[in-house]
Coordinates of C-alpha atoms and ligand atoms in Angstrom, one line a residue:
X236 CA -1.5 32.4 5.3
X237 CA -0.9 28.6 5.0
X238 CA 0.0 27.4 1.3
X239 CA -2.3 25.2 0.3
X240 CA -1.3 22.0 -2.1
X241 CA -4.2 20.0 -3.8
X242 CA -3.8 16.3 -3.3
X243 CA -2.6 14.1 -6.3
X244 CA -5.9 13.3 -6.6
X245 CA -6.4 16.6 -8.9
X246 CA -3.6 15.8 -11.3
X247 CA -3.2 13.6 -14.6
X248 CA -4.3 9.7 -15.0
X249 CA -1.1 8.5 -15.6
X250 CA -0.3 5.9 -14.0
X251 CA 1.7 6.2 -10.5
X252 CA 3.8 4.1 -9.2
X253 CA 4.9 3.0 -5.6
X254 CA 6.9 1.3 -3.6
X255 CA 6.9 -1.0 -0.8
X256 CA 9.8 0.6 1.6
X257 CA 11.6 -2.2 3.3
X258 CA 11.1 -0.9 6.4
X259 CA 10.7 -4.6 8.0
X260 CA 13.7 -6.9 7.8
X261 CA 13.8 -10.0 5.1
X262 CA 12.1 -8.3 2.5
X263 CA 9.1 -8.7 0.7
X264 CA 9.6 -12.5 0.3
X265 CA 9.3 -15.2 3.1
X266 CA 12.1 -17.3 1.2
X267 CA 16.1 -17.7 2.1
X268 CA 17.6 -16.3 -1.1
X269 CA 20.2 -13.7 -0.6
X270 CA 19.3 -9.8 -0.8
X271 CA 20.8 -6.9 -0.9
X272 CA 17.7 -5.2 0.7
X273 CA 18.4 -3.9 3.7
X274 CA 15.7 -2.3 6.7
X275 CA 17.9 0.2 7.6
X276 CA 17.2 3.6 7.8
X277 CA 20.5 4.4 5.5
X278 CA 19.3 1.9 3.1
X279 CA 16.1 3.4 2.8
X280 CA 17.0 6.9 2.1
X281 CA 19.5 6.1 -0.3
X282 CA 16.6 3.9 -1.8
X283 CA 13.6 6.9 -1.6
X284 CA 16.2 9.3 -3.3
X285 CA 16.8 6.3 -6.3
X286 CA 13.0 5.9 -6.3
X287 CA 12.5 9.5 -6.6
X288 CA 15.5 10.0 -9.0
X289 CA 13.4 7.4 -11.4
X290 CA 10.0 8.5 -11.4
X291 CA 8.1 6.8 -8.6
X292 CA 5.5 8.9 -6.8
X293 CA 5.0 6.9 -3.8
X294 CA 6.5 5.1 -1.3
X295 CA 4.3 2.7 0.9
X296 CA 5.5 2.0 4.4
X297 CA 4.7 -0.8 6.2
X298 CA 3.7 -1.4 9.9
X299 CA 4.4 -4.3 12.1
X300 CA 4.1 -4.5 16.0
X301 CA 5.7 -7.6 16.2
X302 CA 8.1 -10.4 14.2
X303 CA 6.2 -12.6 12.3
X304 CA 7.3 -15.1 9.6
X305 CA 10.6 -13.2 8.6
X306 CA 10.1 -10.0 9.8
X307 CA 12.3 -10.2 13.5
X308 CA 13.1 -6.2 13.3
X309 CA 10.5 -3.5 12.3
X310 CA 11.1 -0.2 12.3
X311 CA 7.8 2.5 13.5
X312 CA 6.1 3.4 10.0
X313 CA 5.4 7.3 10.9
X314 CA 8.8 8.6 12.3
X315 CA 10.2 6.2 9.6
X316 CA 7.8 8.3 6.7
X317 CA 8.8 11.4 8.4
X318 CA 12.7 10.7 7.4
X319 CA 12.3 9.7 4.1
X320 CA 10.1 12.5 3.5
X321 CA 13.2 14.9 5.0
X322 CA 15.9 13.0 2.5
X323 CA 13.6 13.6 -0.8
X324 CA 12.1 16.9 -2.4
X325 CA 9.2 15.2 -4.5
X326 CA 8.3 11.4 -3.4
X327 CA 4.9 11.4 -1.3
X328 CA 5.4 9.0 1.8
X329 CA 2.6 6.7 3.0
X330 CA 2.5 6.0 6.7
X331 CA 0.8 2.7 7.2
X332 CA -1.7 3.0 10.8
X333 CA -3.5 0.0 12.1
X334 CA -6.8 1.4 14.2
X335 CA -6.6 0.3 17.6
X336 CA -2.9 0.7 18.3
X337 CA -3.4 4.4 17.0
X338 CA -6.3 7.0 17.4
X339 CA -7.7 9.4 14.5
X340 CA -7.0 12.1 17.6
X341 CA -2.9 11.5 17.4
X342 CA -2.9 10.6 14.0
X343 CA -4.6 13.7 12.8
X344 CA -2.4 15.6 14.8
X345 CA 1.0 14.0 13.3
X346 CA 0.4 13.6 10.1
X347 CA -0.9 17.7 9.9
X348 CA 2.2 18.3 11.2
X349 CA 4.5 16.1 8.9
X350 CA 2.5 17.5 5.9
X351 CA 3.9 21.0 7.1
X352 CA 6.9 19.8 7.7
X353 CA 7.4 17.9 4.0
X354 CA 5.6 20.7 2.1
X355 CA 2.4 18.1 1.6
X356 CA 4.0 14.8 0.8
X357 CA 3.1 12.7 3.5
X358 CA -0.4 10.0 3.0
X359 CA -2.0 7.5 4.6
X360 CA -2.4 3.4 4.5
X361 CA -5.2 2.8 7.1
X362 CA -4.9 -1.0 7.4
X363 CA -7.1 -3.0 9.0
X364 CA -5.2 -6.3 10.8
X365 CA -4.7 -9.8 10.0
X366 CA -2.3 -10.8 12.5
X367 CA -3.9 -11.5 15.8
X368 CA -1.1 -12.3 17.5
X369 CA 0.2 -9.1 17.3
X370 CA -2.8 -7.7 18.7
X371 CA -2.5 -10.5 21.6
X372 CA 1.5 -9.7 22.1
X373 CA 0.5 -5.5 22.5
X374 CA -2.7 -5.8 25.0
X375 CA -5.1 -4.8 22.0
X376 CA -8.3 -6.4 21.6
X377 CA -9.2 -8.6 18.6
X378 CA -12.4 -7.5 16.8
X379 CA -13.9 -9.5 14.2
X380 CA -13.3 -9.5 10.7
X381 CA -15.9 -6.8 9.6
X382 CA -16.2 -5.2 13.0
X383 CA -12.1 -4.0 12.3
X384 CA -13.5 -2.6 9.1
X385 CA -16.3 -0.7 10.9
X386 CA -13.6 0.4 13.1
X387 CA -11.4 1.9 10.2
X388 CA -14.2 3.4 8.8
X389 CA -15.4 5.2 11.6
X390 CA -11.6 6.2 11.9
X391 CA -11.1 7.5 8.5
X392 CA -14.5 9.4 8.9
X393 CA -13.1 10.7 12.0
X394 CA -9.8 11.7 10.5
X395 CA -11.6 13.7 7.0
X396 CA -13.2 15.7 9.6
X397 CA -10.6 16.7 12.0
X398 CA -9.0 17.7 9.1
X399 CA -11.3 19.7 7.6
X400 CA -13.6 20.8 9.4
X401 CA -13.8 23.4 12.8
X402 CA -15.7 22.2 15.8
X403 CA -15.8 18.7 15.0
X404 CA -18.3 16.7 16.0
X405 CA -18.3 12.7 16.0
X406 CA -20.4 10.3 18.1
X407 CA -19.4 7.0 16.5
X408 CA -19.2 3.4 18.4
X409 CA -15.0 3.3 18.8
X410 CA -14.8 7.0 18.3
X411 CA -15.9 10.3 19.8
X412 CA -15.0 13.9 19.2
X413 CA -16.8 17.0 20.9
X414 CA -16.8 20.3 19.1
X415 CA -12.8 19.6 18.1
X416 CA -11.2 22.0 16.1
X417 CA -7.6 21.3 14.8
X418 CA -4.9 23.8 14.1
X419 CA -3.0 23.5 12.1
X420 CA -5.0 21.8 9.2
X421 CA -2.9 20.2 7.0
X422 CA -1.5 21.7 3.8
X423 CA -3.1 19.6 1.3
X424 CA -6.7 20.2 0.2
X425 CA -9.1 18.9 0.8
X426 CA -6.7 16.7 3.3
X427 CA -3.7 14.3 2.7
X428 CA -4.7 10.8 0.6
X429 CA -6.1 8.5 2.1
X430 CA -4.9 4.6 0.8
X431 CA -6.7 1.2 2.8
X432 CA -5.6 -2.3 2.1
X433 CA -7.9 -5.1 1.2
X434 CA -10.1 -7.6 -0.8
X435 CA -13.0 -8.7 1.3
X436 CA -16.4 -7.2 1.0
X437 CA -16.0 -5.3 4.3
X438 CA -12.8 -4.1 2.3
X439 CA -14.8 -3.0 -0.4
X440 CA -17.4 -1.2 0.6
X441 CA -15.4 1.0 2.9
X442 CA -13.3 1.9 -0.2
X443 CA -16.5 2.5 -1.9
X444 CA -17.8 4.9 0.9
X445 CA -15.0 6.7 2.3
X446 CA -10.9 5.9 1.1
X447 CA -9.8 7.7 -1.8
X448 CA -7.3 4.9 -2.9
X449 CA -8.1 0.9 -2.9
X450 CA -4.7 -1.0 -2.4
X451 CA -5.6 -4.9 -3.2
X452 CA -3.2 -7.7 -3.3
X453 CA -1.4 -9.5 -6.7
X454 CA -4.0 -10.3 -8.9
X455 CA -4.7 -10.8 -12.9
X456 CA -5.7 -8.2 -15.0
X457 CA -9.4 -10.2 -15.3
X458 CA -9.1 -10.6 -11.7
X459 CA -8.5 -7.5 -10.5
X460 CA -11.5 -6.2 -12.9
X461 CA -14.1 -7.8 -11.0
X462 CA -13.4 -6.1 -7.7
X463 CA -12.7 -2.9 -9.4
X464 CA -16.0 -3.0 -11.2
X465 CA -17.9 -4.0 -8.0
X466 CA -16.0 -0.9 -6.1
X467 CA -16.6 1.5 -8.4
X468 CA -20.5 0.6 -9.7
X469 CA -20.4 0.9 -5.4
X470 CA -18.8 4.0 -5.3
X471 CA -20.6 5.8 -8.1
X472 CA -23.9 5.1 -6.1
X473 CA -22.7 6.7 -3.2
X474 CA -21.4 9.7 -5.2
X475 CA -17.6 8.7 -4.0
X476 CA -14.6 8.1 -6.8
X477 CA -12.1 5.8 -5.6
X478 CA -8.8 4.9 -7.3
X479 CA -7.1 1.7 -7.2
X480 CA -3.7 0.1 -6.6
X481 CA -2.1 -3.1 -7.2
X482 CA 0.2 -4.9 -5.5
X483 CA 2.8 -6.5 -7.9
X484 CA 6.5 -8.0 -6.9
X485 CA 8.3 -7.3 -10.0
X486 CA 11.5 -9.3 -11.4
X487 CA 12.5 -7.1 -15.1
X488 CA 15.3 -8.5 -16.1
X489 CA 17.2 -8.3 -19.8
X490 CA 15.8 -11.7 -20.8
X491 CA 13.0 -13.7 -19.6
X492 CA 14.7 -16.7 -18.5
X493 CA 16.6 -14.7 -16.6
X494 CA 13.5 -13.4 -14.8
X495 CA 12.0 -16.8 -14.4
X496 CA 15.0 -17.9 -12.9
X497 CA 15.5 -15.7 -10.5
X498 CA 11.4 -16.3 -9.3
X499 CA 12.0 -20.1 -9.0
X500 CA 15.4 -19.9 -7.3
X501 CA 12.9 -17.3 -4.7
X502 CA 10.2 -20.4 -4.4
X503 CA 12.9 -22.9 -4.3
X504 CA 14.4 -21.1 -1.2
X505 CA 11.1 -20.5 0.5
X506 CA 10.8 -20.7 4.2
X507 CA 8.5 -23.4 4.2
X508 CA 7.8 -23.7 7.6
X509 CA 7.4 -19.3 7.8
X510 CA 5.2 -20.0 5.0
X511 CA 2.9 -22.4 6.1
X512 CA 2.8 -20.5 9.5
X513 CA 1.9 -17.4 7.6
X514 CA -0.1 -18.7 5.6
X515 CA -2.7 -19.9 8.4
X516 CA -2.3 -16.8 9.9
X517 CA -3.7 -14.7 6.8
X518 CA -6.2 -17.4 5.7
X519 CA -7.7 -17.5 9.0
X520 CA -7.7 -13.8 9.0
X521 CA -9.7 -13.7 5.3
X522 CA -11.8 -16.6 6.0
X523 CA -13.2 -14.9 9.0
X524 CA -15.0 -12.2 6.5
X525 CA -18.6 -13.5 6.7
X526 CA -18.5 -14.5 2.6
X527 CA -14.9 -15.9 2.1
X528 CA -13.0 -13.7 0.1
X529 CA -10.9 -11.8 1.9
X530 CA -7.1 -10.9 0.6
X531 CA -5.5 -14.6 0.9
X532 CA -8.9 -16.8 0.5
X533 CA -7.4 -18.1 -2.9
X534 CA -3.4 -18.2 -2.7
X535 CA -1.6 -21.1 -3.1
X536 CA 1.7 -22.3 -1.2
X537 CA 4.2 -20.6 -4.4
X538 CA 1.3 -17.2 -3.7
X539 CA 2.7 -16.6 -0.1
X540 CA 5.8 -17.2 -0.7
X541 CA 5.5 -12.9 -1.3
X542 CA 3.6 -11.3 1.3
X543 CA 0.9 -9.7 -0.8
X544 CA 0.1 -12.2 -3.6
X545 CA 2.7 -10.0 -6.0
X546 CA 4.0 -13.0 -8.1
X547 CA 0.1 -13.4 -8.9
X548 CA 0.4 -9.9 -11.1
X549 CA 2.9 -11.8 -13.5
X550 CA 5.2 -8.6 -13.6
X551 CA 7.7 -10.8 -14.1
X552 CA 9.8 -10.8 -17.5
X553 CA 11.5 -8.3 -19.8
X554 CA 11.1 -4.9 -19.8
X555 CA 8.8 -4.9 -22.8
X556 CA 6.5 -7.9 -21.5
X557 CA 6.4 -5.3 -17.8
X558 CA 5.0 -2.8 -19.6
X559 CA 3.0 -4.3 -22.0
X560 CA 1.1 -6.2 -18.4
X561 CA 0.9 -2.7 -16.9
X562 CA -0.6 -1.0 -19.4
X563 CA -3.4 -3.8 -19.4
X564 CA -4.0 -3.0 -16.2
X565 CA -4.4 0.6 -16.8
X566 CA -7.1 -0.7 -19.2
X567 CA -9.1 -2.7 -16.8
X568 CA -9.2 0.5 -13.9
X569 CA -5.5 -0.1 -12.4
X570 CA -4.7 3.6 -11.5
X571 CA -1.2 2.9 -9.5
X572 CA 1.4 -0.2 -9.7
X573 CA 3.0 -0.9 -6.1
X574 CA 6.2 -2.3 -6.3
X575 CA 7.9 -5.2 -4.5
X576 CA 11.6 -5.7 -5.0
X577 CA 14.5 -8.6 -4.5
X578 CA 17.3 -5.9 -4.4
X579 CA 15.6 -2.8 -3.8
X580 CA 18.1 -0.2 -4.8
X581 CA 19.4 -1.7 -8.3
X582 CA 15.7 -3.2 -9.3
X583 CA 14.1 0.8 -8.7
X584 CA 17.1 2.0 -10.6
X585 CA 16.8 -0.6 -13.2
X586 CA 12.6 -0.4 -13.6
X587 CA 13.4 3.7 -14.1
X588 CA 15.5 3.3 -16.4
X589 CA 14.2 0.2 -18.5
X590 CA 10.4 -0.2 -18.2
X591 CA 9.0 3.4 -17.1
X592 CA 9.8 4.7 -20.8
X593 CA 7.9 2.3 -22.4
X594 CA 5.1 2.2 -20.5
X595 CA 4.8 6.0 -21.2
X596 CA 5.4 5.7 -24.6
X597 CA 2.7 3.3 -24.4
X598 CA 0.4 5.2 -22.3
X599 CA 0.7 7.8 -24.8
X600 CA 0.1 5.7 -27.6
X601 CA -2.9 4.3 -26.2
X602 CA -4.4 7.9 -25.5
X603 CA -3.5 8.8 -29.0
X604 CA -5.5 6.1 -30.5
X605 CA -8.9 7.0 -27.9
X606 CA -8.2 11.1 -29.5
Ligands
LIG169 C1 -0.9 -2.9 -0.2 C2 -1.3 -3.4 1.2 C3 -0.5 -3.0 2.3 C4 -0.8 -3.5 3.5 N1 0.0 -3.1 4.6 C5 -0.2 -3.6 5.8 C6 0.7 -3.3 6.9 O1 1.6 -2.5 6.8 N2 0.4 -3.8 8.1 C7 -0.7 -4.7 8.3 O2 -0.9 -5.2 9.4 N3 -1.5 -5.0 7.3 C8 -1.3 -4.5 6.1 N4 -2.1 -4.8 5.0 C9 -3.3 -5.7 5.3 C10 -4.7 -5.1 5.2 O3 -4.8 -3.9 5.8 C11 -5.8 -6.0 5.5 O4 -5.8 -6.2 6.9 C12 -5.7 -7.3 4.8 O5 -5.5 -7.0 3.5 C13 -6.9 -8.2 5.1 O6 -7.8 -7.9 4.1 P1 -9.2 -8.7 3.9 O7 -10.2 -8.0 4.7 O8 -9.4 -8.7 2.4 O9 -8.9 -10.1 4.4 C14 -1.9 -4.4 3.7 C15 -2.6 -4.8 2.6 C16 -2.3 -4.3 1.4 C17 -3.2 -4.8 0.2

């Protein structure tokens, strides 16, 4: 008989944390500073093992088709999971998919296998697509803004129930499946996690249907409360639980002018013209969802300069002042912290070591006072 692992999903609330793995060259930020992040493949397991070593429980891989605004070599997110998940014993491993390149037929299929193959560590970032001229540069159509949403959710339907159910049956608009069974299943019950990227309302209320995680970009603790109180007041009304992660680039350093310093010198050697370029890219992207909010509607210039709106998150400071920030997120519905880095290795070493104790000792202190 096939062991059978539940999915995180049935464990504690403590708060997880992630990582973004540099599997895309220049990093998380579109600026010229030096880093000692590297995309390789050696890099990055020497990186998931450190990660692992000090307490993360994800690592978030990212996927990119093409270069665009700093990122000139990109290695494939699912055979780059799969080794990470070989060099570690613990870490789970997100595979990022973008519907339309892939189908919920192959990716089914891989990811069943890979969760055999890992023991049930491997998960899911079904992203939706900003960048057009990706899509242009591989022969994929372009769908409008909600329509890709209507497309991922008809794919993560599709996926729930070729992996848990016999004789699947799906006659949706993109996808169709005729009395399908898959076998293997998975290992992990009811099926690996499944993560999806996001702000816009499209964004939303396919979290609030069908994802079981809600990654959303940088954002304040106040800011991040609205959409988690729309999503979830969503969710409850279709009997669906969602949990929610938060896209942060840290800087912890021993003082905070050190910190700050090191996030000016990061603006100060932006990329300006990268920037800019990437910046129209995204906003034209978000502005397309039919009420203006999508994932970039608001950032400014010094905003983009980090992919995801992380300095936004202000997880920038001492150890103490990291935590403190985290653990207010907890408190407005912030179940996982995804992590951006400058130097990978040493900052994941450094955040273990430095700011995961206190925010557990804080964690526990809060729960002590609600007892
Ligand atoms: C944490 C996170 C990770 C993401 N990873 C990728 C990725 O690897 N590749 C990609 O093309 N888009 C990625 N995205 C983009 C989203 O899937 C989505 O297309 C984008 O956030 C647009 O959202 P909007 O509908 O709010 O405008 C990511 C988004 C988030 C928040």
């Amino acid at each position: 008989m096939t062991q059978v692992i539940p999915t995180s999903s049935t464990r504690d609330d403590s708060l997880k944390f992630a990582y973004w793995v540099p599997n895309v060259s220049g990093g998380l930020v579109v600026s010229k500073i030096e880093q000692r992040t590297h995309w390789s493949l050696d890099y990055n397991v020497r990186l998931a093992q450190v990660a692992e070593a000090s307490g993360f429980d994800y690592a978030l891989s990212q996927i990119r088709f093409t270069a665009g605004y700093g990122a000139e070599y990109q290695h494939e997110s699912v055979s780059f999971s799969q080794a990470l998940l070989q060099a570690t014993t613990r870490l789970k491993v997100l595979a990022a998919i973008l519907p339309g390149p892939w189908n919920p037929a192959v990716v089914a299929k891989q990811l069943a296998t890979i969760d055999h193959i890992s023991n049930g560590r491997v998960a899911i970032n079904v992203v939706s697509g900003w960048f057009k001229g990706e899509f242009t540069a591989i022969g994929e159509p372009w769908l409008e803004h909600d329509e890709r949403y209507r497309r991922s959710e008809e794919f993560i339907r599709a996926l729930k129930g070729i992996w848990t159910e016999d004789k699947f049956t799906f006659l949706g608009d993109f996808y169709r499946f005729h009395d399908y069974t898959l076998q293997p299943k998975p290992i992990q019950q009811p099926h690996p996690e499944i993560f999806q990227g996001g702000s816009s309302r499209a964004a939303r209320d396919m979290a609030s249907r069908v994802s079981d995680w809600y990654f959303t970009n940088g954002n304040t603790p106040e800011g991040v409360k609205l959409q988690i109180d729309d999503i979830r007041a969503k969710a409850a009304a279709n009997n669906h639980r969602v949990k929610i992660g938060i896209n942060a680039f840290i800087i912890a350093r021993d003082t905070e002018e050190e910190a700050q310093q090191v996030l000016a010198d990061i603006i100060r050697n932006a990329d300006v013209e990268a920037v800019h370029a990437f910046g129209d890219a995204v906003k034209q992207a978000g502005k397309a969802s039919p009420e203006g909010q999508g994932n970039w509607a608001k950032s400014t210039f010094e905003d983009l300069v980090q992919y995801n709106d992380g300095f936004r998150t202000n997880l920038i400071g001492t150890p103490q002042q990291i935590a403190e920030r985290i653990v207010a997120l907890k408190s407005v519905g912030v179940d996982l912290i995804l992590g951006g880095f400058l130097h990978f290795i040493e900052e994941v070493e450094y955040f273990g070591q430095r700011v995961l104790p206190l925010v557990r000792e804080l964690e526990a202190r809060a729960e002590r006072k609600v007892a």
